[in-house]
Amino acid sequence: MMRLYNEYRTRRLVLEVWERLEGNGEWQVANSKNPPAVIAHPAADQPPPADFGLYKCGACGKMVMGFDRESHIHEAHKGKTMEWRRVR
Ligand SMILES: [Zn+2]
């Protein structure tokens, strides 16, 4: 008897929450046809694949991996643009 009463009470509380959500519009927002903006462009922030090719710096002759060229330019040549020769 007590269990049945509890089940009834739980159902009643759930219904009350639903009615409240439908009343103030939160329910409609939560079930909107528009998906959340977060998953709109799942691959937009993906970085390009790393370049593991080997390059020779045109200014100092150092061998640098493709993905590391930017930081070499920054650290060794103060951001100056230079030519890279692809070694392999
Ligand atoms: Zn260099």
PDB file of C-alpha atoms and ligand atoms in Angstrom:
ATOM      1  CA  MET A   1       0.000   0.000   0.000  1.00  0.00           C
ATOM      2  CA  MET A   2       2.814   2.341   0.914  1.00  0.00           C
ATOM      3  CA  ARG A   3       4.671   1.469  -2.297  1.00  0.00           C
ATOM      4  CA  LEU A   4       1.646   2.215  -4.449  1.00  0.00           C
ATOM      5  CA  TYR A   5       1.247   5.541  -2.747  1.00  0.00           C
ATOM      6  CA  ASN A   6       4.883   6.387  -3.433  1.00  0.00           C
ATOM      7  CA  GLU A   7       4.544   5.492  -7.101  1.00  0.00           C
ATOM      8  CA  TYR A   8       1.487   7.644  -7.402  1.00  0.00           C
ATOM      9  CA  ARG A   9       3.298  10.471  -5.650  1.00  0.00           C
ATOM     10  CA  THR A  10       6.318  10.201  -7.963  1.00  0.00           C
ATOM     11  CA  ARG A  11       4.116  10.221 -11.047  1.00  0.00           C
ATOM     12  CA  ARG A  12       2.246  13.216  -9.701  1.00  0.00           C
ATOM     13  CA  LEU A  13       5.516  15.098  -9.116  1.00  0.00           C
ATOM     14  CA  VAL A  14       6.765  14.279 -12.624  1.00  0.00           C
ATOM     15  CA  LEU A  15       3.529  15.527 -14.115  1.00  0.00           C
ATOM     16  CA  GLU A  16       3.834  18.719 -12.126  1.00  0.00           C
ATOM     17  CA  VAL A  17       7.340  19.328 -13.467  1.00  0.00           C
ATOM     18  CA  TRP A  18       6.152  18.704 -17.026  1.00  0.00           C
ATOM     19  CA  GLU A  19       3.262  21.072 -16.615  1.00  0.00           C
ATOM     20  CA  ARG A  20       5.578  23.731 -15.222  1.00  0.00           C
ATOM     21  CA  LEU A  21       8.031  23.301 -18.109  1.00  0.00           C
ATOM     22  CA  GLU A  22       5.256  23.502 -20.684  1.00  0.00           C
ATOM     23  CA  GLY A  23       3.862  26.522 -18.925  1.00  0.00           C
ATOM     24  CA  ASN A  24       6.977  28.707 -18.962  1.00  0.00           C
ATOM     25  CA  GLY A  25       8.330  27.590 -22.335  1.00  0.00           C
ATOM     26  CA  GLU A  26      11.425  25.804 -21.082  1.00  0.00           C
ATOM     27  CA  TRP A  27      10.091  22.540 -22.424  1.00  0.00           C
ATOM     28  CA  GLN A  28       9.846  23.932 -25.941  1.00  0.00           C
ATOM     29  CA  VAL A  29      13.386  25.322 -25.755  1.00  0.00           C
ATOM     30  CA  ALA A  30      14.787  22.016 -24.562  1.00  0.00           C
ATOM     31  CA  ASN A  31      13.114  20.130 -27.408  1.00  0.00           C
ATOM     32  CA  SER A  32      13.686  22.746 -30.072  1.00  0.00           C
ATOM     33  CA  LYS A  33      14.094  21.519 -33.638  1.00  0.00           C
ATOM     34  CA  ASN A  34      17.329  23.498 -33.836  1.00  0.00           C
ATOM     35  CA  PRO A  35      20.189  21.477 -32.349  1.00  0.00           C
ATOM     36  CA  PRO A  36      22.502  23.257 -29.932  1.00  0.00           C
ATOM     37  CA  ALA A  37      25.107  25.426 -31.652  1.00  0.00           C
ATOM     38  CA  VAL A  38      27.886  23.389 -30.071  1.00  0.00           C
ATOM     39  CA  ILE A  39      27.365  20.419 -32.399  1.00  0.00           C
ATOM     40  CA  ALA A  40      26.546  22.498 -35.492  1.00  0.00           C
ATOM     41  CA  HIS A  41      30.090  22.260 -36.897  1.00  0.00           C
ATOM     42  CA  PRO A  42      31.765  19.266 -35.253  1.00  0.00           C
ATOM     43  CA  ALA A  43      34.943  19.438 -37.371  1.00  0.00           C
ATOM     44  CA  ALA A  44      35.326  23.226 -37.516  1.00  0.00           C
ATOM     45  CA  ASP A  45      37.976  23.424 -34.796  1.00  0.00           C
ATOM     46  CA  GLN A  46      39.971  20.448 -35.953  1.00  0.00           C
ATOM     47  CA  PRO A  47      43.580  21.396 -36.678  1.00  0.00           C
ATOM     48  CA  PRO A  48      45.002  20.341 -40.049  1.00  0.00           C
ATOM     49  CA  PRO A  49      46.932  17.071 -39.993  1.00  0.00           C
ATOM     50  CA  ALA A  50      50.503  17.509 -38.774  1.00  0.00           C
ATOM     51  CA  ASP A  51      53.183  17.797 -41.486  1.00  0.00           C
ATOM     52  CA  PHE A  52      55.893  15.248 -40.679  1.00  0.00           C
ATOM     53  CA  GLY A  53      57.911  16.033 -43.780  1.00  0.00           C
ATOM     54  CA  LEU A  54      61.484  17.218 -43.327  1.00  0.00           C
ATOM     55  CA  TYR A  55      62.400  20.714 -44.503  1.00  0.00           C
ATOM     56  CA  LYS A  56      65.680  22.579 -44.682  1.00  0.00           C
ATOM     57  CA  CYS A  57      65.592  26.160 -43.530  1.00  0.00           C
ATOM     58  CA  GLY A  58      66.602  28.486 -46.325  1.00  0.00           C
ATOM     59  CA  ALA A  59      68.214  30.957 -43.904  1.00  0.00           C
ATOM     60  CA  CYS A  60      70.264  28.819 -41.512  1.00  0.00           C
ATOM     61  CA  GLY A  61      70.191  25.396 -43.119  1.00  0.00           C
ATOM     62  CA  LYS A  62      68.651  23.691 -40.142  1.00  0.00           C
ATOM     63  CA  MET A  63      66.477  20.660 -40.762  1.00  0.00           C
ATOM     64  CA  VAL A  64      63.014  21.154 -39.346  1.00  0.00           C
ATOM     65  CA  MET A  65      59.885  19.045 -39.389  1.00  0.00           C
ATOM     66  CA  GLY A  66      57.008  20.534 -41.342  1.00  0.00           C
ATOM     67  CA  PHE A  67      54.781  21.103 -38.333  1.00  0.00           C
ATOM     68  CA  ASP A  68      57.681  22.786 -36.492  1.00  0.00           C
ATOM     69  CA  ARG A  69      58.551  25.351 -39.169  1.00  0.00           C
ATOM     70  CA  GLU A  70      56.394  28.082 -37.667  1.00  0.00           C
ATOM     71  CA  SER A  71      58.115  27.880 -34.301  1.00  0.00           C
ATOM     72  CA  HIS A  72      61.591  27.729 -35.916  1.00  0.00           C
ATOM     73  CA  ILE A  73      60.844  30.890 -37.897  1.00  0.00           C
ATOM     74  CA  HIS A  74      59.689  32.475 -34.684  1.00  0.00           C
ATOM     75  CA  GLU A  75      62.557  31.385 -32.461  1.00  0.00           C
ATOM     76  CA  ALA A  76      65.490  31.486 -34.885  1.00  0.00           C
ATOM     77  CA  HIS A  77      64.502  34.206 -37.355  1.00  0.00           C
ATOM     78  CA  LYS A  78      62.119  36.452 -35.425  1.00  0.00           C
ATOM     79  CA  GLY A  79      59.150  35.623 -37.598  1.00  0.00           C
ATOM     80  CA  LYS A  80      60.869  36.539 -40.873  1.00  0.00           C
ATOM     81  CA  THR A  81      59.571  34.756 -43.962  1.00  0.00           C
ATOM     82  CA  MET A  82      62.060  32.443 -45.631  1.00  0.00           C
ATOM     83  CA  GLU A  83      62.194  29.664 -48.184  1.00  0.00           C
ATOM     84  CA  TRP A  84      61.983  26.053 -47.163  1.00  0.00           C
ATOM     85  CA  ARG A  85      63.432  23.218 -49.156  1.00  0.00           C
ATOM     86  CA  ARG A  86      61.596  19.978 -48.717  1.00  0.00           C
ATOM     87  CA  VAL A  87      64.124  17.217 -48.029  1.00  0.00           C
ATOM     88  CA  ARG A  88      61.712  14.297 -47.777  1.00  0.00           C
TER      89      ARG A  88
HETATM   90 ZN    ZN B   1      66.450  28.725 -39.762  1.00  0.00          ZN
END
